[in-house]
Structure formats: structure tokens, C-alpha cells
Coordinates of C-alpha atoms in Angstrom, one line a residue:
Chain A
A211 CA 96.4 92.0 96.3
Q212 CA 96.4 95.0 98.5
S213 CA 95.4 98.4 97.1
V214 CA 94.4 101.8 98.2
A215 CA 92.5 104.4 96.2
Q216 CA 92.1 108.1 96.9
P217 CA 89.5 109.2 94.3
E218 CA 90.2 112.9 94.5
D219 CA 93.4 114.4 93.3
Q220 CA 92.5 117.7 94.9
V221 CA 90.1 118.9 97.6
N222 CA 89.3 122.6 98.0
V223 CA 87.8 123.9 101.3
A224 CA 87.1 127.3 102.8
E225 CA 88.7 127.9 106.1
G226 CA 86.4 127.1 109.0
N227 CA 84.4 124.6 106.9
P228 CA 84.6 120.8 107.6
L229 CA 86.8 118.8 105.3
T230 CA 86.8 115.2 104.1
V231 CA 89.6 113.4 102.2
K232 CA 88.4 110.1 100.9
C233 CA 90.2 106.7 100.9
T234 CA 89.0 103.2 100.0
Y235 CA 91.0 100.1 100.3
S236 CA 91.2 96.4 99.2
V237 CA 92.9 93.7 101.3
S238 CA 92.4 89.9 101.7
G239 CA 92.6 90.0 105.5
N240 CA 91.9 92.7 108.0
P241 CA 93.2 96.1 107.1
Y242 CA 95.6 98.2 109.1
L243 CA 95.0 101.7 107.9
F244 CA 97.1 104.8 108.2
W245 CA 96.9 108.5 107.2
Y246 CA 100.0 110.6 106.6
V247 CA 100.5 114.3 105.7
Q248 CA 103.3 115.7 103.5
Y249 CA 104.0 119.4 103.6
P250 CA 105.9 120.9 100.7
N251 CA 109.5 119.8 100.6
R252 CA 109.1 117.8 103.8
G253 CA 108.8 114.2 104.8
L254 CA 105.7 112.3 105.7
Q255 CA 104.2 112.9 109.1
F256 CA 102.0 110.3 110.8
L257 CA 98.4 111.5 111.6
L258 CA 96.5 108.5 112.8
K259 CA 95.9 104.8 112.3
Y260 CA 93.2 102.2 112.6
I261 CA 94.1 98.7 113.8
T262 CA 91.1 97.4 115.6
G263 CA 88.3 98.6 118.0
D264 CA 86.4 101.8 117.8
N265 CA 85.7 102.8 114.2
L266 CA 86.3 106.5 114.8
V267 CA 90.0 107.2 115.3
K268 CA 91.3 110.5 116.5
G269 CA 94.7 111.8 115.6
S270 CA 97.1 114.7 115.4
Y271 CA 96.1 118.3 114.7
G272 CA 92.4 117.7 115.2
F273 CA 92.0 115.1 112.4
E274 CA 90.0 112.0 112.7
A275 CA 89.1 109.1 110.5
E276 CA 86.2 106.7 110.3
F277 CA 86.7 103.1 109.4
N278 CA 83.8 101.6 107.5
K279 CA 84.2 97.9 106.9
S280 CA 81.1 97.5 104.7
Q281 CA 82.2 100.3 102.4
T282 CA 85.9 99.5 102.7
S283 CA 86.6 103.1 103.4
F284 CA 88.7 105.1 105.8
H285 CA 87.9 108.8 105.2
L286 CA 89.9 111.5 106.9
K287 CA 87.9 114.3 108.4
K288 CA 88.3 117.5 110.3
P289 CA 85.4 119.6 111.7
S290 CA 87.0 123.0 110.9
A291 CA 89.7 123.4 108.3
L292 CA 92.7 125.7 108.8
V293 CA 94.8 127.3 106.0
S294 CA 97.8 125.6 107.6
D295 CA 96.1 122.2 106.9
S296 CA 96.9 122.7 103.2
A297 CA 99.2 119.8 102.2
L298 CA 99.3 116.5 100.4
Y299 CA 97.5 113.7 102.3
F300 CA 98.3 110.0 101.9
C301 CA 96.2 107.0 102.9
A302 CA 98.0 103.7 103.4
V303 CA 97.1 100.1 104.1
R304 CA 98.8 97.0 105.4
D305 CA 97.1 93.6 105.1
S306 CA 97.0 91.6 108.4
H307 CA 97.1 88.3 106.3
I308 CA 100.6 89.1 105.0
Y309 CA 103.1 88.2 107.6
N310 CA 106.9 88.5 107.6
Q311 CA 106.6 91.1 104.8
G312 CA 108.6 93.7 106.6
G313 CA 105.5 95.8 107.3
K314 CA 105.2 96.9 103.7
L315 CA 102.7 99.9 103.4
I316 CA 100.8 100.4 100.2
F317 CA 100.0 104.0 99.6
G318 CA 97.2 105.8 97.8
Q319 CA 98.2 108.3 95.1
G320 CA 97.7 111.2 97.4
T321 CA 95.1 114.0 97.7
E322 CA 96.2 117.7 97.6
L323 CA 94.2 119.6 100.2
S324 CA 93.9 123.4 99.6
V325 CA 92.2 125.5 102.4
K326 CA 91.5 129.1 101.3
P327 CA 90.9 131.9 103.8
Chain B
D290 CA 116.2 115.7 118.2
T291 CA 115.6 114.3 114.7
A292 CA 114.1 110.8 114.9
V293 CA 114.9 109.7 111.3
S294 CA 117.5 111.7 109.5
Q295 CA 118.8 111.5 106.0
T296 CA 121.8 112.9 104.2
P297 CA 122.2 114.6 101.9
K298 CA 118.9 116.5 101.5
Y299 CA 119.6 117.3 97.9
L300 CA 121.8 115.4 95.5
V301 CA 122.5 116.5 91.9
T302 CA 124.7 114.3 89.8
Q303 CA 125.4 113.1 86.2
M304 CA 124.2 110.0 84.5
G305 CA 126.5 107.0 85.1
N306 CA 127.8 108.2 88.4
D307 CA 127.5 106.2 91.7
K308 CA 126.0 107.8 94.8
S309 CA 125.0 107.0 98.3
I310 CA 122.2 108.2 100.6
K311 CA 122.5 107.7 104.3
C312 CA 119.8 107.2 106.9
E313 CA 119.9 107.0 110.6
Q314 CA 117.2 106.6 113.2
N315 CA 117.5 107.2 116.9
L316 CA 114.2 105.7 117.9
G317 CA 115.5 102.3 118.8
H318 CA 113.4 100.7 116.0
D319 CA 114.1 97.3 114.6
T320 CA 112.9 97.8 111.0
M321 CA 114.0 100.3 108.4
Y322 CA 112.7 101.0 104.9
W323 CA 113.5 102.9 101.7
Y324 CA 110.6 104.4 99.7
K325 CA 110.7 106.1 96.3
Q326 CA 108.4 109.1 95.5
D327 CA 108.2 109.8 91.8
S328 CA 107.4 113.1 90.1
K329 CA 103.7 112.4 90.4
K330 CA 104.2 112.0 94.2
F331 CA 103.4 108.3 94.1
L332 CA 105.1 106.5 96.9
K333 CA 106.4 102.9 96.6
I334 CA 108.5 100.8 98.9
M335 CA 111.9 99.6 97.7
F336 CA 113.5 97.8 100.6
S337 CA 112.9 96.8 104.1
Y338 CA 115.4 95.6 106.7
N339 CA 114.7 94.0 110.0
N340 CA 117.7 94.1 112.4
K341 CA 120.2 94.3 109.6
E342 CA 118.5 91.5 107.6
L343 CA 116.8 92.2 104.2
I344 CA 113.1 91.5 104.4
I345 CA 111.6 93.2 101.3
N346 CA 113.2 93.8 97.9
E347 CA 110.5 95.1 95.6
T348 CA 111.9 94.2 92.2
V349 CA 114.2 97.1 92.4
P350 CA 117.0 97.1 89.8
N351 CA 120.2 95.6 91.2
R352 CA 121.9 99.0 90.6
F353 CA 120.3 99.8 94.0
S354 CA 122.0 98.2 96.9
P355 CA 120.9 98.8 100.5
K356 CA 123.4 98.3 103.3
S357 CA 122.6 98.1 107.0
P358 CA 125.8 98.3 109.1
D359 CA 123.6 98.2 112.3
K360 CA 119.9 98.4 113.1
A361 CA 120.1 102.2 113.4
H362 CA 121.4 102.8 109.9
L363 CA 120.2 101.9 106.5
N364 CA 122.1 103.4 103.6
L365 CA 121.2 103.3 99.9
H366 CA 123.9 103.0 97.3
I367 CA 123.0 103.5 93.6
N368 CA 125.3 102.5 90.8
S369 CA 125.3 103.8 87.2
L370 CA 122.6 106.4 87.8
E371 CA 120.0 106.9 85.1
L372 CA 117.7 109.8 84.4
G373 CA 114.7 107.7 85.6
D374 CA 116.3 107.5 89.1
S375 CA 115.4 111.1 89.7
A376 CA 113.0 111.1 92.6
V377 CA 112.7 111.8 96.2
Y378 CA 113.9 108.9 98.4
F379 CA 112.5 108.5 101.9
C380 CA 113.8 106.5 104.7
A381 CA 111.5 105.2 107.4
S382 CA 111.6 103.1 110.5
S383 CA 109.2 101.2 112.8
Q384 CA 109.4 99.2 115.9
A385 CA 108.9 95.7 114.5
S386 CA 107.8 93.9 111.3
A387 CA 105.7 91.0 112.7
G388 CA 102.0 91.7 113.0
G389 CA 102.1 94.9 111.0
T390 CA 100.4 97.2 113.4
D391 CA 103.4 99.4 114.0
T392 CA 103.6 103.0 112.7
Q393 CA 106.4 103.9 110.3
Y394 CA 108.2 107.2 110.9
F395 CA 109.7 108.9 107.9
G396 CA 112.8 111.0 107.3
P397 CA 112.8 114.3 105.5
G398 CA 113.7 112.8 102.2
T399 CA 116.6 113.1 99.7
R400 CA 115.8 114.8 96.4
L401 CA 118.0 113.1 93.8
T402 CA 118.3 114.8 90.4
V403 CA 120.2 113.0 87.6
L404 CA 121.3 115.2 84.7

């Protein structure tokens, strides 16, 4: 079965410092991995995805994520955090072995990122 | 222009009532979805439609009935509302369902409160 884990409910970072939001996954086939961000009282905004190719994926707002197959991880990173990055971050996975499933995404439980000035 | 829109944004109603939430996408996508986000922010898929055809029904109670009049619209009708239905409901759309590499784009959400 597909699953995603975000081991940290909350991550606190000082503005200007690097940030990492962790994600690990479990699938039977190849993973298609996604990061979304949710600002308060807003919908989910797509940040980036890994499908195949280069393990380092660059996305919106200066975020990037590194796919690590041996560790089954897809951690989200940013070199220098901004206060405006404070939000709820979701990792999601889709299993390449599951076809005709309407593109079902399995989400992690979310990590609240708090960036202090 | 809003890519995926939902109405209403907020919905407060009494137990036992019937209500609908509407979703429209102007992205030309073939597939649309409904997700439920509970009070702990956990997101779970409910339904998926591809070109008006139901693809996924994730063991949702049959009080919930999605309806897709055309591929740009996917509405959610809920009968006999219960307290446990209180949540934020998100609509999403993507280009195609086969292969699974497409990105899903989400609407702003509808916060349903059942009293």
C-alpha cells in the first residue's frame, strides 16, 4: 500500500536560516512525489514534483527537494527561510504501479513551518 | 482568473439538512477530484472523475453523491448531514488520470460546519 510520513508536526526556523521539511514514502512501484503548501484559510498550492531524472528538483518560491531512493525520502529544502514561508506543508505520493486509479494522491499528515524574524 | 473555483466558501447548516458544493475548473483538465480535510488537517481523497466518469470512490458514505454535468464541473451533494461531516472540502483538477505524473491543482476549499 502507498503511504507517506512527515515525521515532524512542526518545524521552527529563524529567518535567513536554511530549512528542511522531511518526508518519507512507501510505494510498490516507482514513486511520483509532490509538495504542496497551504496558507491559512487557503487552498493547496503546488510547489514541485519529482517524476524521474535529476534527483534535485527545483520549484516555486525558491524551494527545492531531493529525491533519495535508497532512503525513500523526498525532503523539502530552502537555503534561506522567509517569514512569509510560514505555512502548512504537505508531501504527497502516487504509485506508478497503480494505473487507472484516477491519479489518487496519498498525502502526509502535514508539517507546520514557522519562520521567526 | 481563478483556475479551480468552489462555491460557497463557507457553509453552516443544521444536522439532517441536504447541501451542495459546486466546483468549476477553467484549465481544460480531464480529471476532477474531491478531497476532505478534517480538523487535524489530514487530507483524504473522496472521489475522482475522468471526463464525467467516476473513477475513484473511496468508501465514502452514500450520503455523498458527486455529479459531473460536464468535464469542467464536479459538484458534491451531501444528504442528511451529520456532525462528523464538518470539514474543509477541496476540489482539484488535473490534465489526465493515466500514468499519474500530472499535477493536481486545488480550489480554495469550502468550510462546512454542521451544527
